[in-house]
Amino acid sequence: MKTLGYQISFNTKRIFLRNFSYSFFTILMPIGFYVLFTKVLVSGTAAQELVFAKQYLGSMIVYSVLINAMFGLGQIMQGDRQQELILALSLTPKGAKYYYLSIGIVMSAINILSIILMQLVGRLTWQINLSITESLSVVIVVILGTLPLMGLGILRVCLETK
């Protein structure tokens, strides 16, 4: 368990804190799109704008999570494969299983952070208040929906390294 904790800490710093482009494309860009398309480039009555803002909030949450699962994970795994990090980890006594598990945990945590931030922006810009049940169901559905995509990315890298 201590090994997994170290691996999670290492991957969090490496992926999220040291890679601004990753943070930009998975979190900041969807927030920027949401504000741009709901506050700047919108027309209609106030009721129509509110309905659009609610629907677009869901779209941007899904967009953010899919960008993370499809492109973020793929970029990270491909970079690790090119730098032979996965090969080096597979030669250690613990193997690469903690690496894969920690990547999944870090990606899920970033997805949850992204969902929370998107909901916060929706609340601050349009006073969209989701109940705790709605918020948790969004998190659960989105995370469960991205697990197959993350699994395919990991499987692809596993098959290419053997």
Coordinates of C-alpha atoms in Angstrom, one line a residue:
M1 CA 0.0 0.0 0.0
K2 CA 2.9 2.3 0.7
T3 CA 4.2 1.7 -2.8
L4 CA 0.9 2.7 -4.3
G5 CA 0.8 5.9 -2.2
Y6 CA 4.3 6.8 -3.5
Q7 CA 3.3 6.1 -7.1
I8 CA 0.1 8.1 -6.8
S9 CA 2.1 11.1 -5.3
F10 CA 4.7 10.8 -8.0
N11 CA 2.1 10.6 -10.8
T12 CA 0.1 13.5 -9.4
K13 CA 3.0 15.8 -9.4
R14 CA 4.3 14.6 -12.8
I15 CA 1.0 14.7 -14.6
F16 CA -0.9 17.6 -13.0
L17 CA 1.6 20.0 -11.5
R18 CA 4.5 19.8 -14.0
N19 CA 2.4 19.7 -17.2
F20 CA 0.5 23.0 -17.7
S21 CA -0.8 22.0 -21.1
Y22 CA -2.5 19.0 -19.6
S23 CA -4.2 21.1 -16.9
F24 CA -5.1 23.7 -19.6
F25 CA -6.8 21.3 -22.0
T26 CA -8.6 19.1 -19.4
I27 CA -9.8 21.8 -16.9
L28 CA -9.2 25.4 -18.0
M29 CA -10.3 25.1 -21.7
P30 CA -13.7 23.6 -20.9
I31 CA -14.3 26.2 -18.3
G32 CA -13.3 28.9 -20.8
F33 CA -15.7 27.4 -23.4
Y34 CA -18.5 27.3 -20.9
V35 CA -18.1 31.0 -19.9
L36 CA -17.6 32.1 -23.6
F37 CA -20.6 30.3 -25.0
T38 CA -23.0 30.9 -22.1
K39 CA -22.1 34.5 -21.2
V40 CA -20.6 36.1 -24.3
L41 CA -21.9 34.3 -27.4
V42 CA -25.5 33.7 -26.3
S43 CA -28.8 35.2 -27.4
G44 CA -32.4 34.6 -26.5
T45 CA -34.7 35.2 -23.5
A46 CA -33.4 34.8 -20.0
A47 CA -35.2 31.5 -19.6
Q48 CA -33.8 30.1 -22.9
E49 CA -30.3 31.2 -21.8
L50 CA -30.7 29.5 -18.5
V51 CA -31.9 26.2 -20.1
F52 CA -28.9 26.4 -22.5
A53 CA -26.5 27.1 -19.7
K54 CA -27.7 24.0 -17.8
Q55 CA -27.5 21.8 -20.9
Y56 CA -24.1 23.2 -21.9
L57 CA -22.8 22.6 -18.4
G58 CA -23.4 18.9 -18.8
S59 CA -21.8 19.0 -22.3
M60 CA -18.6 20.7 -21.0
I61 CA -18.4 18.2 -18.0
V62 CA -18.5 15.3 -20.5
Y63 CA -16.1 17.1 -22.8
S64 CA -13.6 17.7 -20.0
V65 CA -13.6 14.1 -18.8
L66 CA -13.4 12.7 -22.3
I67 CA -10.4 14.9 -23.2
N68 CA -8.8 13.6 -20.1
A69 CA -9.6 10.0 -20.8
M70 CA -8.8 9.9 -24.5
F71 CA -6.0 12.4 -25.0
G72 CA -4.5 13.1 -21.6
L73 CA -4.1 9.5 -20.7
G74 CA -2.9 8.6 -24.2
Q75 CA -0.3 11.3 -24.2
I76 CA 1.0 10.4 -20.8
M77 CA 1.1 6.7 -21.5
Q78 CA 2.8 7.3 -24.9
G79 CA 5.4 9.6 -23.3
D80 CA 6.1 7.0 -20.6
R81 CA 6.5 4.3 -23.2
Q82 CA 8.8 6.4 -25.3
Q83 CA 11.0 7.2 -22.3
E84 CA 10.9 3.5 -21.4
L85 CA 9.5 4.3 -17.9
I86 CA 7.0 1.4 -18.2
L87 CA 9.8 -1.0 -19.2
A88 CA 11.9 0.1 -16.3
L89 CA 9.0 -0.3 -13.9
S90 CA 8.3 -3.8 -15.3
L91 CA 11.8 -4.8 -14.4
T92 CA 11.5 -3.8 -10.8
P93 CA 10.4 -6.4 -8.2
K94 CA 7.0 -4.7 -7.7
G95 CA 6.3 -4.5 -11.5
A96 CA 4.2 -2.0 -13.3
K97 CA 0.9 -2.9 -11.7
Y98 CA 1.2 0.0 -9.2
Y99 CA 1.9 2.4 -12.1
Y100 CA -1.2 1.4 -13.9
L101 CA -3.4 1.5 -10.8
S102 CA -2.0 4.9 -9.8
I103 CA -2.6 6.4 -13.2
G104 CA -6.2 5.3 -13.0
I105 CA -6.6 6.8 -9.6
V106 CA -4.9 10.1 -10.5
M107 CA -7.0 10.3 -13.7
S108 CA -10.2 9.7 -11.8
A109 CA -9.3 12.3 -9.2
I110 CA -8.6 14.8 -11.9
N111 CA -11.9 14.0 -13.5
I112 CA -13.7 14.6 -10.1
L113 CA -11.8 17.9 -9.7
S114 CA -12.8 18.9 -13.2
I115 CA -16.5 18.1 -12.5
I116 CA -16.5 20.0 -9.3
L117 CA -14.9 23.0 -10.9
M118 CA -17.3 23.0 -13.8
Q119 CA -20.2 22.8 -11.4
L120 CA -18.7 25.7 -9.4
V121 CA -18.4 27.8 -12.5
G122 CA -22.0 27.0 -13.4
R123 CA -23.1 28.1 -9.9
L124 CA -21.1 31.3 -10.0
T125 CA -22.1 32.4 -13.5
W126 CA -25.7 31.1 -13.8
Q127 CA -26.6 30.2 -10.2
I128 CA -27.1 26.6 -11.3
N129 CA -27.5 24.7 -8.1
L130 CA -27.3 20.9 -8.4
S131 CA -28.3 18.9 -5.3
I132 CA -25.8 16.6 -3.6
T133 CA -27.6 13.6 -5.2
E134 CA -27.4 15.2 -8.7
S135 CA -23.7 16.1 -8.2
L136 CA -22.8 12.6 -7.0
S137 CA -24.7 11.0 -9.8
V138 CA -22.9 13.1 -12.3
V139 CA -19.6 12.2 -10.8
I140 CA -20.4 8.5 -10.7
V141 CA -21.9 8.3 -14.3
V142 CA -19.0 10.3 -15.8
I143 CA -16.3 8.3 -14.0
L144 CA -17.9 5.0 -14.8
G145 CA -18.3 6.1 -18.4
T146 CA -14.6 6.9 -18.8
L147 CA -13.2 3.7 -17.2
P148 CA -13.6 1.7 -20.5
L149 CA -11.8 4.4 -22.4
M150 CA -8.9 4.5 -19.9
G151 CA -8.8 0.7 -19.9
L152 CA -8.5 0.7 -23.7
G153 CA -5.6 3.2 -23.5
I154 CA -3.8 1.1 -21.0
L155 CA -4.5 -2.1 -22.9
R156 CA -3.1 -0.5 -26.1
V157 CA 0.1 0.5 -24.3
C158 CA 0.4 -2.9 -22.7
L159 CA 0.1 -4.7 -26.0
E160 CA 2.6 -2.4 -27.7
T161 CA 5.3 -2.9 -25.0
K162 CA 5.2 -6.7 -25.2

